[in-house]
PDB file of C-alpha atoms in Angstrom:
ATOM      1  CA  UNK A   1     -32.617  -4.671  -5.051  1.00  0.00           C
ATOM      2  CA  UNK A   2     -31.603  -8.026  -6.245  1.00  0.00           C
ATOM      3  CA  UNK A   3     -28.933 -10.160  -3.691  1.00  0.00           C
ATOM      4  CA  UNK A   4     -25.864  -9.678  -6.204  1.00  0.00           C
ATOM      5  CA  UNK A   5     -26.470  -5.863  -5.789  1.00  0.00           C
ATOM      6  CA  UNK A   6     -27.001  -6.066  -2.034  1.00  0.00           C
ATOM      7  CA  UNK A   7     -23.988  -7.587  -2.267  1.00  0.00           C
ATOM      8  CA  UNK A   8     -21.775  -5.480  -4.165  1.00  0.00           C
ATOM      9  CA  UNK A   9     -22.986  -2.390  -2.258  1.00  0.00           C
ATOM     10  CA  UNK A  10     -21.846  -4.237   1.320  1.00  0.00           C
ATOM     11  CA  UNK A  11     -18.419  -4.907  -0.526  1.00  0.00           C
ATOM     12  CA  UNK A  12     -18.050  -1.010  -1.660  1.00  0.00           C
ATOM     13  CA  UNK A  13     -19.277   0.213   1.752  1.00  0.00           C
ATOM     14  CA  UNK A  14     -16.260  -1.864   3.455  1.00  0.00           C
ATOM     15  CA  UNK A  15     -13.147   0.464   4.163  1.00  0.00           C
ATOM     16  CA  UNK A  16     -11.473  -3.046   3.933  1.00  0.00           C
ATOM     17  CA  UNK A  17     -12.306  -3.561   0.418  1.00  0.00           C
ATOM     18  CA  UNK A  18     -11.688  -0.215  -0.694  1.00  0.00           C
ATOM     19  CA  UNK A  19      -8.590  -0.279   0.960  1.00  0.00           C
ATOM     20  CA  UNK A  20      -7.893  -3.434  -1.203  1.00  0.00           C
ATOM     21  CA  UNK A  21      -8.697  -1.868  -4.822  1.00  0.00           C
ATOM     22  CA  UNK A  22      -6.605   1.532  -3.560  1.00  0.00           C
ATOM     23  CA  UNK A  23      -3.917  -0.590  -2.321  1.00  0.00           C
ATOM     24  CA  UNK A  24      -3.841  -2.931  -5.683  1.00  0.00           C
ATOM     25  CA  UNK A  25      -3.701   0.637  -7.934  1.00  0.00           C
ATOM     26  CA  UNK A  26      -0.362   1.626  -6.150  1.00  0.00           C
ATOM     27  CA  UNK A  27       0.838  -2.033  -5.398  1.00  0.00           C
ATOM     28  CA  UNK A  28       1.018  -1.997  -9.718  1.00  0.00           C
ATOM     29  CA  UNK A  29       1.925   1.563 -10.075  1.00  0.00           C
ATOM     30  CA  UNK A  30       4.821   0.513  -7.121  1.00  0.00           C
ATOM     31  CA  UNK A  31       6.054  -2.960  -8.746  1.00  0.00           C
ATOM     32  CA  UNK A  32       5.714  -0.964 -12.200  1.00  0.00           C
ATOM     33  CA  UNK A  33       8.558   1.252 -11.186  1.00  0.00           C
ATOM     34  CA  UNK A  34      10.644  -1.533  -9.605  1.00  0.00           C
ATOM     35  CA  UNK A  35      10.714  -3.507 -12.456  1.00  0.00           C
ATOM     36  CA  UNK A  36      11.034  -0.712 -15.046  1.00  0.00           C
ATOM     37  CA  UNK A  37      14.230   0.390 -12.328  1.00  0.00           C
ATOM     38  CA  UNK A  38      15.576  -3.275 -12.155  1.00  0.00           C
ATOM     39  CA  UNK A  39      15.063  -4.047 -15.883  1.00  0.00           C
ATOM     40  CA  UNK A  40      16.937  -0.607 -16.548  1.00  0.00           C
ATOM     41  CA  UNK A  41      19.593  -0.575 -14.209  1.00  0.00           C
ATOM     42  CA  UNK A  42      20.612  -3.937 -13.726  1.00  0.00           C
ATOM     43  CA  UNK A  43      23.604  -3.064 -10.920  1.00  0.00           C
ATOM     44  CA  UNK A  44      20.822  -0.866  -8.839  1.00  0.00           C
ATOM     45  CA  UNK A  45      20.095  -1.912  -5.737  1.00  0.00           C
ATOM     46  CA  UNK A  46      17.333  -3.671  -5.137  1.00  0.00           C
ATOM     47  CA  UNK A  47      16.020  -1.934  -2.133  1.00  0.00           C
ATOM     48  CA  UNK A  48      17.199   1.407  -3.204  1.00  0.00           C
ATOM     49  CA  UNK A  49      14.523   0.573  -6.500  1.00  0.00           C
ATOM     50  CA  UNK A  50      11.827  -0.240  -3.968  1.00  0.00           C
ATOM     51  CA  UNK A  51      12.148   3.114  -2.068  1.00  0.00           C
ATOM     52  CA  UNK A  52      12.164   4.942  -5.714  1.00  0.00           C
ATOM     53  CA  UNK A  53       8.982   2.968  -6.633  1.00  0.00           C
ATOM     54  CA  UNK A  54       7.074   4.003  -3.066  1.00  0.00           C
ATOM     55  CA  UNK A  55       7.784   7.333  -3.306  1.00  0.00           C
ATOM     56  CA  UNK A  56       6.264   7.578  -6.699  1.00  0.00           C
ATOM     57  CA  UNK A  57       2.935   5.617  -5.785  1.00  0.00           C
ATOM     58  CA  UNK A  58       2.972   6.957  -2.249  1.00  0.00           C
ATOM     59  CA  UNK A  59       1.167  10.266  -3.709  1.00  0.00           C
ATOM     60  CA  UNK A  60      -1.463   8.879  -5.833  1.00  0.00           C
ATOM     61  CA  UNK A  61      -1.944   6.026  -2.659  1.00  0.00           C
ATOM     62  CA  UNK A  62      -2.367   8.904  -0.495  1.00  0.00           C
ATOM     63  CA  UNK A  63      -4.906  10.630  -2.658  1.00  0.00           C
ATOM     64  CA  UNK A  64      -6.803   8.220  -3.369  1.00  0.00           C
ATOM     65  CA  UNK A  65      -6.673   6.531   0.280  1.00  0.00           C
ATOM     66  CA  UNK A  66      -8.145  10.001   1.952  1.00  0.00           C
ATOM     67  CA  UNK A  67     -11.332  10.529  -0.738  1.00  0.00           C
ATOM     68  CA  UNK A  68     -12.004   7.117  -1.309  1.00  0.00           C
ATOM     69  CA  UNK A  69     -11.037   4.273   1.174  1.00  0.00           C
ATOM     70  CA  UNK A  70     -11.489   6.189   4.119  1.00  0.00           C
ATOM     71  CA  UNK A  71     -13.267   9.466   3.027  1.00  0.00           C
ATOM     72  CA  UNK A  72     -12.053  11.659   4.698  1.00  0.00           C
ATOM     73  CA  UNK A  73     -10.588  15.211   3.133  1.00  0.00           C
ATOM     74  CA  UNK A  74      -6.939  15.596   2.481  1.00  0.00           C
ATOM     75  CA  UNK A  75      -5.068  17.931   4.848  1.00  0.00           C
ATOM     76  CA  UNK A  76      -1.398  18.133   5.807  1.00  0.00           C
ATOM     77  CA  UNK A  77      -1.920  16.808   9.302  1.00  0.00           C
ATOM     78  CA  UNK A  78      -3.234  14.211   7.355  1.00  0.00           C
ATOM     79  CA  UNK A  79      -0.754  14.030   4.995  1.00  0.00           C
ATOM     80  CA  UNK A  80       2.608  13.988   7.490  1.00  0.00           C
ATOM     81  CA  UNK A  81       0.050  11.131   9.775  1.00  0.00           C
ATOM     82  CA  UNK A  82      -0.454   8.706   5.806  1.00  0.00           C
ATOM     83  CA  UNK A  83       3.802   9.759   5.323  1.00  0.00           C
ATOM     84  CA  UNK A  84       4.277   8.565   9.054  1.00  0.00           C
ATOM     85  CA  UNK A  85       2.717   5.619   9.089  1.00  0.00           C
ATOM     86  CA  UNK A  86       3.672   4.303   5.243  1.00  0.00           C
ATOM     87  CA  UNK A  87       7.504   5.254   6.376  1.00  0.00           C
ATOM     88  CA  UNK A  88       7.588   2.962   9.466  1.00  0.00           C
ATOM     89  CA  UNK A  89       5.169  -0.092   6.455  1.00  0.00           C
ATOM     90  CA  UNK A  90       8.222   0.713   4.248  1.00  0.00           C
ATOM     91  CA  UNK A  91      11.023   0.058   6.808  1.00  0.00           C
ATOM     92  CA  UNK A  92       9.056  -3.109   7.248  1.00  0.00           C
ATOM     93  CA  UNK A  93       8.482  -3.743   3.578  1.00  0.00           C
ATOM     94  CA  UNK A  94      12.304  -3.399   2.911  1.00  0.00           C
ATOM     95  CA  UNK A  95      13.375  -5.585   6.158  1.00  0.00           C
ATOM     96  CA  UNK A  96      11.189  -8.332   4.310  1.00  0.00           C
ATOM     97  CA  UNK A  97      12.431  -7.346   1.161  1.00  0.00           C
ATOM     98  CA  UNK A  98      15.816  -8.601   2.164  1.00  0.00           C
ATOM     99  CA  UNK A  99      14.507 -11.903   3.662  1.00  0.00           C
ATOM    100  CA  UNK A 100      13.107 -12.682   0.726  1.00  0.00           C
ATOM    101  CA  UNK A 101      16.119 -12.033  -1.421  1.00  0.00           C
ATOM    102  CA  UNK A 102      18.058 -14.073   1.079  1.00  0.00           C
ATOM    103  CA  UNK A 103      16.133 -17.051   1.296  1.00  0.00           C
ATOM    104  CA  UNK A 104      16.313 -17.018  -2.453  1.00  0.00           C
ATOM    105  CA  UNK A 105      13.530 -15.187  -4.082  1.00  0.00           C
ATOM    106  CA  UNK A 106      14.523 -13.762  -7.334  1.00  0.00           C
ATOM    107  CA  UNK A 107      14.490  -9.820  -7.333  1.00  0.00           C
ATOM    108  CA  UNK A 108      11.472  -9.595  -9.866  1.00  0.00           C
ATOM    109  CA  UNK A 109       9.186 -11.519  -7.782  1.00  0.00           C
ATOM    110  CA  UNK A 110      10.328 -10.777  -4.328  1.00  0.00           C
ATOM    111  CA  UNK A 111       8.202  -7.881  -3.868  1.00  0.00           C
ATOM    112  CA  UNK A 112       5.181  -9.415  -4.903  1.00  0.00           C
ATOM    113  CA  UNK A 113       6.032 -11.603  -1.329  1.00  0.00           C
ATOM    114  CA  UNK A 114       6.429  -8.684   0.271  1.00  0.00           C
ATOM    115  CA  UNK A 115       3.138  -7.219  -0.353  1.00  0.00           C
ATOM    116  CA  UNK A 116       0.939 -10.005   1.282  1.00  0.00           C
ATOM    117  CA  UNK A 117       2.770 -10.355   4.010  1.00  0.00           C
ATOM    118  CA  UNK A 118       2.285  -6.401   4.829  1.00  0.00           C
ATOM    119  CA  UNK A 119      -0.869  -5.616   3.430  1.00  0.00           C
ATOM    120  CA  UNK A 120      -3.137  -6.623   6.976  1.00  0.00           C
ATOM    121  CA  UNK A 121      -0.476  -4.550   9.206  1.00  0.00           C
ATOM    122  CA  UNK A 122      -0.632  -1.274   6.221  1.00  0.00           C
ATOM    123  CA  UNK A 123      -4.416  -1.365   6.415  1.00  0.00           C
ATOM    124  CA  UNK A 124      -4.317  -0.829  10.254  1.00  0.00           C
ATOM    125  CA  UNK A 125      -1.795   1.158  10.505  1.00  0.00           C
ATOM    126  CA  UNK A 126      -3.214   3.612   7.682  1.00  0.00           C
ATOM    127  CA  UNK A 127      -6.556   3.601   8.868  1.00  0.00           C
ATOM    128  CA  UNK A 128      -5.768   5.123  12.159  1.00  0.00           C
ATOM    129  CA  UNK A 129      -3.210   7.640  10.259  1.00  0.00           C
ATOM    130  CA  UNK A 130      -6.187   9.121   8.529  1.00  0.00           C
ATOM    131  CA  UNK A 131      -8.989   8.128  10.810  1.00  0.00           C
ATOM    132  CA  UNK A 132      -7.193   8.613  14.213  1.00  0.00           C
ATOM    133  CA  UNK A 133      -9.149   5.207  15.041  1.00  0.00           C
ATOM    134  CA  UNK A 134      -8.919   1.717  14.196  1.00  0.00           C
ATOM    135  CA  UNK A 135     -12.688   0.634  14.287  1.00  0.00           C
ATOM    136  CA  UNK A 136     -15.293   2.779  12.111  1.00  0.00           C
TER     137      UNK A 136
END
């Protein structure tokens, strides 16, 4: 096996990376809906956009997190555990949310600030919701 596909494999075998690729599909499919909400209703809310965008990717985020991030099988213990612990990321997500809007970050593009700053802390906090442990 040649060192590029030694390489590769080590980077799909990480729950980290994985996490990364699952977490960029509903990061779009979430900032889709946000701006399709703000561009559409430009008196909405900002934050009440954001919660209408999570609960649309939260599903396919879910989904996807159990079989292929963490592979593990989807069950409703599961399930209320992922809900849990994205709830308390989004209460975060929307207190930064409104920092970034205050200090002047335009409404399109806040988000995106949003999302690196709670990506490390959703990662951990996910992993134990459908792991029940933070290390492998």
């Amino acid at each position: 096996m040649s060192r590029v596909a030694m390489m590769l494999r080590r980077l799909y075998e990480s729950p980290f990376v994985r996490f990364a690729v699952v977490g960029g599909v509903a990061t779009a499919v979430n900032y889709a809906v946000y701006v399709v909400l703000v561009r559409c209703f430009d008196n909405l809310w900002p934050a009440l956009a954001y919660f209408c965008a999570f609960c649309v990717s939260i599903v396919c985020n879910f989904l996807l997190s159990s079989y292929f991030t963490f592979r593990v099988r989807p069950s409703a213990r599961r399930a209320v555990r992922f809900l849990t612990a994205h709830l308390i990321n989004l209460v975060n997500e929307l207190v930064l949310l409104e920092i970034w809007l205050w200090a002047g970050v335009p409404k399109l593009y806040a988000p995106l600030c949003v999302f690196l700053v709670a990506f490390p802390v959703n990662f951990l906090m996910v992993r134990f919701a459908l792991r029940g442990r933070l290390k492998s």
